[in-house]
């Protein structure tokens, strides 16, 4: 997922500079409108908790029948995973790479790309979102 309007300013490291308000970028990336819509139709409430990731993993993947929806839903799944991490793991923040791709940065300095695993999840169900969360959140 390339977010070009976030990538015009460059920080000292050459990475795209985040807006002055990291909460604003977190709010933007947490929208995940398509995923939230699909989950709502299936009766799953996405409340930005690890338990909601487990509920997503249990959904019947009806979206796999629509090749146009699949990549968008996968991006949303990755961004939603990142949203849960940012909201529940102390010190986790979003960073926008030079190519416009959002990545998670933990307080330890470790970074995780979440949109590609989200697309894999949407296509095949693996890796499970709750398992990815557990791997990212472990100290």
Tab-separated table of C-alpha atoms in Angstrom:
chain	number	residue	atom	x	y	z
A	1	UNK	CA	0.000	0.000	0.000
A	2	UNK	CA	1.659	3.165	-1.141
A	3	UNK	CA	0.483	6.318	0.577
A	4	UNK	CA	1.968	9.029	-1.659
A	5	UNK	CA	0.507	12.035	0.133
A	6	UNK	CA	2.381	10.952	3.261
A	7	UNK	CA	5.657	10.404	1.447
A	8	UNK	CA	6.463	13.849	0.063
A	9	UNK	CA	8.349	15.115	3.109
A	10	UNK	CA	11.578	13.363	4.044
A	11	UNK	CA	13.092	12.996	7.479
A	12	UNK	CA	16.820	12.974	8.245
A	13	UNK	CA	17.014	9.242	7.541
A	14	UNK	CA	15.394	9.660	4.126
A	15	UNK	CA	12.210	8.001	5.311
A	16	UNK	CA	8.941	9.747	4.738
A	17	UNK	CA	8.329	12.093	7.627
A	18	UNK	CA	5.185	11.388	9.583
A	19	UNK	CA	2.718	14.178	10.173
A	20	UNK	CA	3.289	16.119	13.367
A	21	UNK	CA	0.479	14.167	15.012
A	22	UNK	CA	1.243	10.405	15.091
A	23	UNK	CA	-2.289	9.823	16.384
A	24	UNK	CA	-3.661	11.311	13.154
A	25	UNK	CA	-1.664	8.866	11.029
A	26	UNK	CA	-2.741	5.992	13.283
A	27	UNK	CA	-6.368	7.066	12.881
A	28	UNK	CA	-6.006	7.247	9.089
A	29	UNK	CA	-4.414	3.799	8.844
A	30	UNK	CA	-6.993	2.292	11.208
A	31	UNK	CA	-9.990	3.035	8.977
A	32	UNK	CA	-9.808	-0.321	7.125
A	33	UNK	CA	-13.262	0.369	5.710
A	34	UNK	CA	-13.612	-2.716	3.498
A	35	UNK	CA	-12.469	-5.129	6.210
A	36	UNK	CA	-14.693	-3.490	8.820
A	37	UNK	CA	-17.643	-3.715	6.432
A	38	UNK	CA	-17.032	-7.408	5.706
A	39	UNK	CA	-16.616	-8.172	9.410
A	40	UNK	CA	-19.756	-6.240	10.317
A	41	UNK	CA	-21.795	-8.194	7.750
A	42	UNK	CA	-20.508	-11.406	9.348
A	43	UNK	CA	-21.422	-10.176	12.835
A	44	UNK	CA	-17.832	-9.636	13.966
A	45	UNK	CA	-17.102	-6.465	15.910
A	46	UNK	CA	-13.649	-5.067	15.239
A	47	UNK	CA	-12.775	-3.326	18.494
A	48	UNK	CA	-9.016	-3.049	17.904
A	49	UNK	CA	-8.165	-5.868	20.326
A	50	UNK	CA	-6.240	-9.115	19.845
A	51	UNK	CA	-9.509	-11.030	20.366
A	52	UNK	CA	-10.932	-9.364	17.256
A	53	UNK	CA	-7.999	-10.740	15.243
A	54	UNK	CA	-8.968	-14.234	16.398
A	55	UNK	CA	-12.555	-13.547	15.308
A	56	UNK	CA	-11.328	-12.451	11.854
A	57	UNK	CA	-9.326	-15.650	11.533
A	58	UNK	CA	-12.578	-17.588	12.027
A	59	UNK	CA	-14.548	-15.800	9.287
A	60	UNK	CA	-15.664	-17.746	6.242
A	61	UNK	CA	-13.547	-16.117	3.486
A	62	UNK	CA	-16.328	-15.200	1.042
A	63	UNK	CA	-14.135	-12.392	-0.328
A	64	UNK	CA	-11.898	-14.936	-2.050
A	65	UNK	CA	-14.555	-15.225	-4.759
A	66	UNK	CA	-13.914	-11.605	-5.798
A	67	UNK	CA	-10.426	-11.077	-7.292
A	68	UNK	CA	-10.929	-7.297	-7.349
A	69	UNK	CA	-11.729	-7.142	-3.642
A	70	UNK	CA	-9.020	-9.528	-2.498
A	71	UNK	CA	-5.962	-7.207	-2.589
A	72	UNK	CA	-7.872	-4.325	-0.973
A	73	UNK	CA	-9.203	-6.534	1.770
A	74	UNK	CA	-5.702	-7.927	2.325
A	75	UNK	CA	-4.263	-4.434	2.708
A	76	UNK	CA	-7.013	-3.623	5.184
A	77	UNK	CA	-6.288	-6.830	7.121
A	78	UNK	CA	-2.622	-5.876	7.419
A	79	UNK	CA	-3.451	-2.330	8.456
A	80	UNK	CA	-5.958	-3.628	10.980
A	81	UNK	CA	-3.319	-5.947	12.432
A	82	UNK	CA	-1.029	-2.925	12.708
A	83	UNK	CA	-3.805	-0.924	14.333
A	84	UNK	CA	-4.254	-3.580	17.007
A	85	UNK	CA	-0.494	-3.612	17.633
A	86	UNK	CA	-0.254	0.193	17.864
A	87	UNK	CA	-3.194	0.321	20.256
A	88	UNK	CA	-2.138	-2.556	22.511
A	89	UNK	CA	1.671	-2.844	22.458
A	90	UNK	CA	3.399	-0.063	24.425
A	91	UNK	CA	5.728	2.012	22.260
A	92	UNK	CA	4.501	0.623	18.916
A	93	UNK	CA	4.081	3.290	16.215
A	94	UNK	CA	3.574	3.539	12.476
A	95	UNK	CA	6.448	4.582	10.211
A	96	UNK	CA	6.102	5.325	6.503
A	97	UNK	CA	8.998	3.997	4.392
A	98	UNK	CA	10.468	5.916	1.459
A	99	UNK	CA	8.336	3.837	-0.924
A	100	UNK	CA	5.174	4.932	0.903
A	101	UNK	CA	4.619	1.577	2.613
A	102	UNK	CA	3.490	1.770	6.252
A	103	UNK	CA	5.458	-0.402	8.678
A	104	UNK	CA	5.255	-0.944	12.414
A	105	UNK	CA	8.117	0.098	14.627
A	106	UNK	CA	8.255	-1.304	18.133
A	107	UNK	CA	9.885	0.403	21.101
A	108	UNK	CA	12.786	-2.074	20.707
A	109	UNK	CA	13.443	-0.712	17.198
A	110	UNK	CA	12.217	-3.881	15.455
A	111	UNK	CA	10.110	-3.209	12.393
A	112	UNK	CA	7.368	-5.243	10.748
A	113	UNK	CA	5.730	-4.936	7.360
A	114	UNK	CA	2.069	-5.841	7.775
A	115	UNK	CA	0.341	-5.270	4.442
A	116	UNK	CA	1.973	-8.196	2.623
A	117	UNK	CA	1.111	-10.681	5.393
A	118	UNK	CA	-2.396	-9.192	5.337
A	119	UNK	CA	-2.683	-9.937	1.624
A	120	UNK	CA	-1.427	-13.486	2.235
A	121	UNK	CA	-4.037	-13.922	4.959
A	122	UNK	CA	-6.818	-12.695	2.678
A	123	UNK	CA	-5.719	-15.074	-0.093
A	124	UNK	CA	-5.040	-18.231	1.916
A	125	UNK	CA	-5.887	-17.678	5.574
A	126	UNK	CA	-2.233	-18.082	6.513
A	127	UNK	CA	-0.515	-16.748	8.425
A	128	UNK	CA	-3.321	-16.232	10.918
A	129	UNK	CA	-3.676	-12.646	12.081
A	130	UNK	CA	-3.722	-13.651	15.754
A	131	UNK	CA	-0.483	-15.597	15.271
A	132	UNK	CA	1.167	-12.619	13.553
A	133	UNK	CA	0.069	-10.429	16.444
A	134	UNK	CA	1.598	-12.849	18.953
A	135	UNK	CA	4.901	-12.853	17.039
A	136	UNK	CA	5.020	-9.067	16.782
A	137	UNK	CA	3.918	-8.412	20.363
A	138	UNK	CA	6.333	-10.819	22.046
A	139	UNK	CA	9.131	-9.021	23.899
